[in-house]
Amino acid sequence: MIDIVIANFKMNQTPEETKNYLMTFLSRFDEKVDLTLCLPYTSLSTGEYLCRGKAVRLGSQNISEDEEGRTTGEISGRMLKASGVDFCLVGHSERRKKFKEDSKIVNKKIKSALKNGLGVILCVGESLAEHNTLKTYEVLREQIENALKGLYENELERIIIAYEPIWAIGTGETPMAKEITMAVKEIRKVIADDFSPAAADNIKVVYGGSIDSKNVKQFTSCKNLNGLLIGGACLDPNSLLKIISLL
Ligand code: PGA
């Protein structure tokens, strides 16, 4: 059942634009889903102010693996927590590719997030070449096992796994519902193997990649899926409201 919606604003919106966005969005949001808005860092204080008292969580799009000090340009878990952030995205493919964030770094970021009381949205997914050579499950297993290395089972309660095939992000292409269902099953199998069958049943898994109001219905048919991660289609408040209304 789909009841989690995560909106990834990526590198879009000034604080003023976020303010205008939220004024429109919040006046019509019916709070029927568990919603996290992953705003740019510079819009977090605007988001924190306008979402106060509303059933909307704030998310960040990244977190430093370091705790504090000599890491110019980075933002720590403690800073995020103090800014009203509940969840941080970790391991998004754009960061894995452009900033060379490998599984070891992703693992450190997750540990730092948990240590600072933040939840984590762990993004995993295969490239087109890996998809075409039937390596999807192998890639998912490698990414999840290394990202979650050293975690206690009870810490999984604060982790959401986002299945985001790289070839589906921002392309208009999406896997078939059956393919998503199979990938989510595989993700839960990795959790069952490394933690326990109960942890596999309980972990939240969402899908992300080219979701919009026209295709959203195809994802609601994936029975083992808990939610959606929306990029481009969240940038217009009416489009995000429309998607939520169709769930
Ligand atoms: P998209 O992005 O919805 O624009 O494909 C999803 C994401 O990158 O999280």
XYZ file of C-alpha atoms and ligand atoms in Angstrom:
256
model
C 0.000 0.000 0.000
C 1.332 3.405 -1.015
C 1.242 5.824 1.899
C 4.709 7.391 1.787
C 5.540 10.209 -0.626
C 9.012 11.732 -0.815
C 9.605 14.783 -2.979
C 13.167 15.439 -4.139
C 13.514 19.068 -5.195
C 17.140 18.565 -6.300
C 18.944 21.854 -7.079
C 15.795 23.887 -7.650
C 14.150 26.872 -5.926
C 15.414 29.899 -4.020
C 13.996 30.378 -0.486
C 11.463 32.854 -1.946
C 10.352 30.314 -4.545
C 10.017 27.656 -1.839
C 7.875 30.053 0.173
C 5.517 30.608 -2.778
C 5.454 26.894 -3.506
C 4.572 25.957 0.071
C 1.869 28.638 0.386
C 0.070 27.022 -2.562
C 0.831 23.433 -1.640
C 0.030 23.539 2.083
C -3.305 25.289 1.569
C -4.541 22.218 -0.326
C -2.559 19.288 1.089
C -5.020 16.935 2.795
C -2.361 15.069 4.830
C -3.502 11.695 3.522
C 0.067 10.482 2.930
C 3.222 10.536 5.007
C 5.033 13.291 3.113
C 8.710 14.289 3.208
C 9.929 17.307 1.248
C 13.650 17.079 0.470
C 14.370 20.749 -0.089
C 17.678 22.364 -1.043
C 19.713 23.284 2.057
C 19.099 26.984 1.499
C 15.309 26.479 1.612
C 15.250 24.370 4.788
C 14.638 27.245 7.202
C 11.765 28.521 5.040
C 10.390 24.978 4.944
C 10.803 24.532 8.679
C 8.923 27.761 9.377
C 6.042 27.173 6.971
C 5.601 23.443 7.695
C 5.623 23.870 11.473
C 2.571 22.151 12.950
C 1.713 20.489 9.622
C 1.934 16.790 8.823
C 4.902 17.333 6.540
C 8.440 16.184 7.242
C 11.533 17.976 6.077
C 14.270 16.106 4.280
C 17.753 16.971 3.060
C 19.267 15.690 -0.162
C 22.607 14.731 1.333
C 24.569 14.604 4.605
C 28.276 14.735 5.340
C 29.887 11.515 6.518
C 31.956 13.643 8.912
C 30.715 14.872 12.261
C 32.202 18.366 12.294
C 35.232 20.515 11.606
C 37.543 20.627 8.630
C 35.178 19.654 5.836
C 34.646 22.838 3.861
C 31.324 23.052 2.084
C 29.623 20.124 3.788
C 26.620 19.938 6.142
C 26.655 17.600 9.139
C 23.915 15.440 10.641
C 23.861 17.574 13.773
C 23.314 20.717 11.681
C 20.499 19.035 9.751
C 18.791 17.793 12.895
C 18.961 21.285 14.379
C 17.420 22.675 11.182
C 14.280 20.575 11.572
C 15.281 17.800 9.181
C 13.804 14.321 9.822
C 15.172 12.364 6.877
C 18.148 12.636 4.534
C 18.565 11.155 1.096
C 21.730 9.065 0.877
C 23.299 7.437 -2.170
C 21.227 9.157 -4.847
C 22.618 8.087 -8.224
C 23.378 11.702 -9.144
C 25.678 11.885 -6.113
C 27.152 8.421 -6.674
C 28.052 9.431 -10.224
C 28.997 13.089 -10.021
C 30.601 13.094 -6.560
C 31.975 9.530 -6.690
C 30.082 8.470 -3.567
C 30.699 4.738 -3.316
C 29.071 2.234 -0.972
C 31.720 2.820 1.712
C 30.899 6.541 1.838
C 27.184 5.777 1.713
C 27.633 3.473 4.731
C 29.435 6.225 6.676
C 26.737 8.766 5.807
C 24.016 6.404 7.021
C 25.826 5.846 10.303
C 26.267 9.570 10.792
C 22.583 10.201 10.071
C 21.442 7.547 12.556
C 23.859 8.782 15.200
C 22.316 12.232 14.897
C 18.735 11.013 15.151
C 17.887 11.301 11.463
C 16.044 8.831 9.268
C 17.606 7.768 5.968
C 16.226 7.328 2.477
C 18.784 5.012 0.893
C 18.686 5.207 -2.899
C 19.720 2.132 -4.875
C 19.304 1.112 -8.490
C 20.958 -0.243 -11.595
C 22.247 1.495 -14.731
C 20.779 0.821 -18.163
C 23.731 -1.409 -19.081
C 23.268 -3.399 -15.867
C 19.533 -3.618 -16.540
C 20.104 -4.868 -20.073
C 22.600 -7.502 -18.941
C 20.253 -8.757 -16.204
C 22.500 -7.563 -13.365
C 19.799 -5.631 -11.488
C 19.482 -7.973 -8.515
C 23.255 -8.335 -8.194
C 23.639 -4.535 -8.115
C 20.829 -4.107 -5.593
C 22.364 -6.715 -3.293
C 25.827 -5.129 -3.454
C 24.506 -1.621 -2.844
C 22.230 -2.596 0.051
C 24.628 -4.977 1.803
C 27.488 -2.483 1.764
C 25.314 0.488 2.680
C 23.818 -1.270 5.699
C 27.001 -2.997 6.899
C 27.375 -2.856 10.670
C 23.848 -1.653 11.390
C 21.699 -3.198 14.103
C 18.365 -4.636 13.037
C 16.395 -2.136 15.119
C 18.073 0.711 13.200
C 16.292 -0.411 10.030
C 13.143 1.149 11.464
C 14.658 4.496 10.491
C 15.670 3.444 6.971
C 13.579 3.667 3.825
C 15.003 1.992 0.727
C 14.278 3.803 -2.535
C 14.507 1.655 -5.659
C 15.520 4.099 -8.368
C 16.716 2.541 -11.628
C 19.217 5.083 -12.998
C 17.779 4.720 -16.500
C 14.355 5.792 -15.227
C 15.466 8.988 -13.489
C 14.387 12.059 -15.421
C 14.008 10.104 -18.669
C 10.269 9.477 -18.903
C 11.039 5.738 -18.994
C 9.744 3.535 -16.182
C 9.962 -0.174 -15.422
C 6.770 -2.194 -15.689
C 4.844 -2.713 -12.455
C 5.858 -6.377 -12.549
C 9.545 -5.459 -12.741
C 9.215 -3.113 -9.757
C 7.382 -5.767 -7.758
C 10.181 -8.249 -8.493
C 12.914 -5.744 -7.579
C 11.174 -4.868 -4.302
C 10.878 -8.581 -3.547
C 14.611 -8.937 -4.124
C 15.357 -5.931 -1.887
C 13.336 -7.542 0.908
C 15.173 -10.829 0.303
C 18.526 -9.096 0.879
C 17.189 -7.705 4.163
C 15.854 -11.145 5.148
C 19.245 -12.752 4.412
C 21.295 -10.101 6.238
C 18.930 -9.303 9.109
C 15.719 -11.315 9.503
C 12.459 -12.177 7.725
C 10.641 -9.849 10.125
C 12.967 -6.969 9.204
C 12.343 -7.748 5.524
C 8.579 -7.526 6.043
C 8.819 -4.302 8.017
C 11.313 -2.280 5.975
C 9.748 0.483 3.913
C 10.523 0.397 0.198
C 9.603 3.140 -2.255
C 10.010 3.490 -6.028
C 11.441 6.553 -7.799
C 12.047 7.454 -11.442
C 9.899 9.504 -13.854
C 6.713 9.322 -11.775
C 4.041 11.798 -12.853
C 0.282 12.186 -12.585
C -0.253 10.284 -15.843
C 1.632 7.128 -14.902
C 1.229 7.081 -11.099
C -1.581 4.520 -11.206
C 0.770 1.856 -12.530
C 2.806 2.013 -9.312
C -0.143 1.680 -6.980
C -0.623 -1.851 -8.303
C 2.728 -2.960 -6.802
C 1.465 -4.641 -3.657
C 4.776 -4.855 -1.789
C 5.625 -1.182 -2.332
C 5.175 1.410 0.455
C 5.633 4.664 -1.393
C 6.960 6.913 -4.136
C 9.977 9.188 -4.567
C 9.178 11.999 -6.959
C 11.682 14.325 -8.633
C 10.726 16.538 -11.576
C 6.961 16.172 -11.094
C 7.098 17.614 -7.564
C 8.386 20.990 -8.693
C 4.924 22.268 -9.519
C 2.736 22.187 -6.381
C -0.362 21.371 -8.427
C 1.358 18.414 -10.017
C 2.421 17.011 -6.619
C -1.098 17.560 -5.252
C -2.553 15.773 -8.276
C -0.259 12.763 -7.812
C -1.193 12.540 -4.112
C -4.891 12.788 -4.938
C -4.550 9.745 -7.208
C -3.104 7.492 -4.488
P 12.504 12.045 -11.460
O 13.624 11.978 -10.304
O 11.169 11.832 -10.809
O 12.651 13.417 -12.037
O 12.822 10.961 -12.430
C 13.547 11.050 -9.263
C 14.787 11.151 -8.414
O 15.881 11.385 -8.944
O 14.734 11.014 -7.190
